[in-house]
Amino acid sequence: MKLILLGAPGAGKGTQAEVICKKLNIPAISTGNIIRAALKNGTEMGLKAKSYIDAGQLVPDEVVIGIIRERLAEDDCKNGFVLDGFPRTIPQAEALDEMGVEIDKVIEIYVKDEDIVKRMSGRRVCSKCGSSYHLIYKQPAKEGICNECGAELVQRKDDYPETVLERLNVYHEQTEPLKGYYEKKGKLRIVEGQEEVADTTALTLKALED
Ligand code: ADP
Ligand code: ZN
């Protein structure tokens, strides 16, 4: 199955992507995680992306399209994948079409703006492996420590309140039009994000079936 997860920053795409990939045994591909890893490793692409990310702006289309083209060519993508955070603009969606990728379903995790702002302030990520947590909704077993690797949890710079508002603007302007794009193709399913992660997951898994 080839899936796209759409949704505002902080709507919980990443969390749902992890659930789906475990259940279907396909990789979850997050452009955000790939870019952050590049940044951490100090690659040229990472350095280029940094100023955009820190300002809450999108990284240029040609950069992320290149990332996805390479990633989808890898062996583990043969039986499908979950795209988390790509496409984020119409040109990115068109590039995916041009690569000949046949998407089965697009699931939007919908959360209203005011809840997004609340959620983002509580989001924490592992400084080492990138796993994501929340002070209220997805607490680690031990406060401030990653369940997966034991490293310290930190707040992403682009999760600071001013940047979150900018990211939401960018989402409404550049990413939301993708809903119409996939709706027209009959591929869009909307899942309303719930307070409890497990409740959202139940709805997401149901959306995969219809
Ligand atoms: P979130 O979904 O919470 O916004 P991500 O980790 O997906 O966070 O993305 C973080 C940042 O990485 C984005 O704000 C953007 O700058 C950049 N980014 C990730 N994916 C894309 C993409 N498909 N196109 C352009 N920029 C992207
Ligand atoms: Zn970790």
XYZ file of C-alpha atoms and ligand atoms in Angstrom:
238
model
C 0.000 0.000 0.000
C 1.259 3.472 -0.920
C -0.038 6.103 1.431
C 0.278 9.806 2.049
C -0.433 11.397 5.416
C -1.555 14.991 5.185
C -2.181 17.399 8.000
C -1.038 20.556 9.698
C 2.296 20.552 11.532
C 1.772 18.850 14.867
C -1.495 17.164 13.888
C 0.055 13.807 14.680
C 0.997 12.543 11.219
C 4.279 11.138 12.449
C 2.666 9.147 15.236
C 0.073 7.656 12.887
C 2.757 6.959 10.287
C 4.649 4.845 12.840
C 1.539 2.827 13.682
C 0.691 2.169 10.049
C 4.199 1.164 9.096
C 4.412 -1.339 11.939
C 1.019 -2.777 11.081
C 1.608 -3.065 7.333
C 5.335 -3.677 7.571
C 6.214 -0.867 5.183
C 8.613 2.029 5.823
C 7.431 5.413 7.034
C 9.243 8.152 5.169
C 9.394 11.551 6.827
C 11.032 14.329 4.830
C 11.268 16.322 8.069
C 13.292 13.536 9.729
C 15.508 13.087 6.676
C 16.247 16.810 6.543
C 16.940 17.017 10.293
C 19.331 14.063 10.031
C 21.155 15.802 7.170
C 21.346 18.950 9.262
C 22.818 17.066 12.174
C 25.396 15.408 9.948
C 26.313 18.801 8.545
C 25.750 17.810 4.909
C 25.436 20.490 2.263
C 21.726 19.816 1.871
C 21.263 20.103 5.631
C 23.022 23.442 5.737
C 20.897 24.762 2.881
C 17.698 23.643 4.598
C 18.478 25.070 8.027
C 17.497 28.692 7.454
C 14.146 27.672 5.946
C 13.282 25.268 8.741
C 14.239 27.659 11.518
C 12.032 30.345 9.951
C 9.071 27.968 9.659
C 9.285 28.059 5.853
C 9.248 25.150 3.449
C 12.501 23.862 2.047
C 12.559 24.442 -1.760
C 10.640 21.887 -3.816
C 13.630 20.691 -5.846
C 15.497 19.761 -2.660
C 12.721 17.654 -1.122
C 11.738 16.145 -4.463
C 15.342 14.986 -4.848
C 15.274 13.474 -1.364
C 12.083 11.552 -2.093
C 13.217 10.372 -5.507
C 16.306 8.790 -3.934
C 14.476 7.351 -0.959
C 11.689 5.724 -2.976
C 14.263 4.013 -5.173
C 15.505 2.008 -2.190
C 14.661 -1.670 -1.852
C 12.433 -1.451 1.207
C 9.918 0.717 -0.679
C 9.020 -2.020 -3.152
C 5.931 -3.175 -1.253
C 4.709 0.273 -0.356
C 5.378 3.101 2.065
C 3.812 5.813 4.145
C 4.797 9.345 3.233
C 4.765 11.657 6.239
C 5.279 15.310 5.353
C 5.545 14.873 1.588
C 4.075 16.202 -0.650
C 3.564 19.603 0.923
C 2.989 21.646 -2.224
C 1.193 21.055 -5.527
C 4.482 20.909 -7.496
C 5.691 18.192 -5.096
C 2.504 16.177 -5.711
C 2.932 16.605 -9.461
C 6.536 15.430 -9.206
C 5.341 12.285 -7.433
C 2.865 11.666 -10.261
C 5.620 12.208 -12.810
C 7.785 9.618 -11.055
C 4.980 7.168 -11.836
C 4.122 6.599 -8.183
C 0.531 5.341 -7.825
C -0.792 6.460 -4.471
C -3.577 4.303 -2.995
C -4.860 6.639 -0.331
C -4.285 10.033 1.205
C -5.273 10.393 4.825
C -5.645 13.796 6.325
C -5.320 14.028 10.091
C -7.450 17.057 10.825
C -6.899 19.165 13.938
C -8.133 22.730 14.265
C -5.613 25.547 14.468
C -6.073 26.472 18.122
C -5.537 22.872 19.168
C -2.449 22.700 16.968
C -0.887 25.600 18.817
C -1.644 23.938 22.160
C -0.216 20.619 21.054
C 2.969 22.013 19.588
C 3.952 23.728 22.797
C 4.052 20.313 24.489
C 5.889 18.435 21.784
C 9.345 17.067 22.634
C 11.699 15.047 20.470
C 14.631 12.787 21.175
C 17.910 14.622 20.633
C 19.473 11.438 19.294
C 16.992 9.244 17.381
C 14.239 11.769 16.608
C 11.369 9.840 18.270
C 8.592 12.174 19.191
C 6.749 12.652 22.492
C 4.304 15.008 24.141
C 4.247 16.386 27.680
C 0.560 15.463 28.002
C -0.513 13.174 25.166
C 2.466 10.896 24.668
C 4.656 10.830 27.730
C 7.869 8.810 27.792
C 8.188 6.128 30.464
C 10.792 8.264 32.220
C 10.394 12.040 32.212
C 12.635 13.823 29.714
C 14.185 10.578 28.442
C 13.616 8.726 25.148
C 11.993 5.281 25.443
C 13.810 4.032 22.355
C 17.385 5.068 23.010
C 17.650 6.710 26.453
C 18.815 10.093 25.128
C 17.529 13.448 26.339
C 14.268 14.903 25.007
C 14.349 18.482 23.706
C 11.994 21.001 22.139
C 12.515 21.543 18.426
C 13.449 25.123 17.615
C 10.706 25.271 15.000
C 8.176 24.262 17.669
C 8.649 27.577 19.463
C 5.306 29.454 19.456
C 6.222 32.230 16.947
C 7.471 29.709 14.435
C 4.435 27.478 14.889
C 2.145 30.304 13.778
C 4.251 30.845 10.671
C 4.210 27.117 9.902
C 0.430 27.116 10.187
C 0.205 30.005 7.692
C 2.456 28.145 5.313
C 0.327 25.030 5.765
C -2.901 26.809 4.879
C -1.382 28.563 1.888
C 0.765 25.884 0.332
C -0.222 22.455 1.646
C -3.977 22.622 2.115
C -4.624 22.879 -1.659
C -3.410 19.272 -1.834
C -6.695 18.189 -0.289
C -8.556 19.293 -3.411
C -5.874 17.736 -5.596
C -6.376 14.274 -4.074
C -10.091 14.684 -3.451
C -10.561 15.017 -7.225
C -8.754 11.731 -7.672
C -11.077 10.120 -5.119
C -8.184 9.328 -2.795
C -8.745 11.629 0.159
C -9.972 10.316 3.534
C -10.303 12.626 6.508
C -9.604 11.491 10.051
C -10.376 13.810 12.912
C -7.471 13.920 15.359
C -8.625 12.894 18.850
C -7.352 13.780 22.313
C -6.122 10.228 22.814
C -3.566 8.934 20.330
C -5.107 5.435 20.414
C -8.493 6.842 19.374
C -6.977 8.613 16.379
C -5.148 5.414 15.483
C -8.403 3.429 15.495
C -9.933 5.946 13.075
C -6.834 5.950 10.876
C -6.820 2.161 10.592
C -10.506 2.242 9.689
C -9.848 4.847 6.999
C -7.317 2.478 5.414
C -10.068 -0.041 4.843
C -12.664 2.003 3.010
P 5.776 18.993 10.941
O 5.005 17.984 10.188
O 5.533 18.921 12.391
O 5.668 20.385 10.374
P 8.241 18.017 9.770
O 9.219 17.333 10.607
O 7.455 17.224 8.800
O 7.309 18.752 10.813
O 8.931 19.208 8.948
C 9.761 20.154 9.545
C 10.237 21.165 8.528
O 10.986 20.522 7.491
C 9.136 21.903 7.777
O 8.647 23.021 8.491
C 9.862 22.306 6.487
O 10.687 23.418 6.683
C 10.741 21.110 6.214
N 10.044 20.129 5.343
C 9.695 18.867 5.659
N 9.064 18.265 4.631
C 9.013 19.175 3.625
C 8.468 19.186 2.310
N 7.830 18.115 1.793
N 8.607 20.324 1.579
C 9.241 21.398 2.051
N 9.760 21.470 3.286
C 9.652 20.379 4.076
Zn 15.793 8.359 21.136
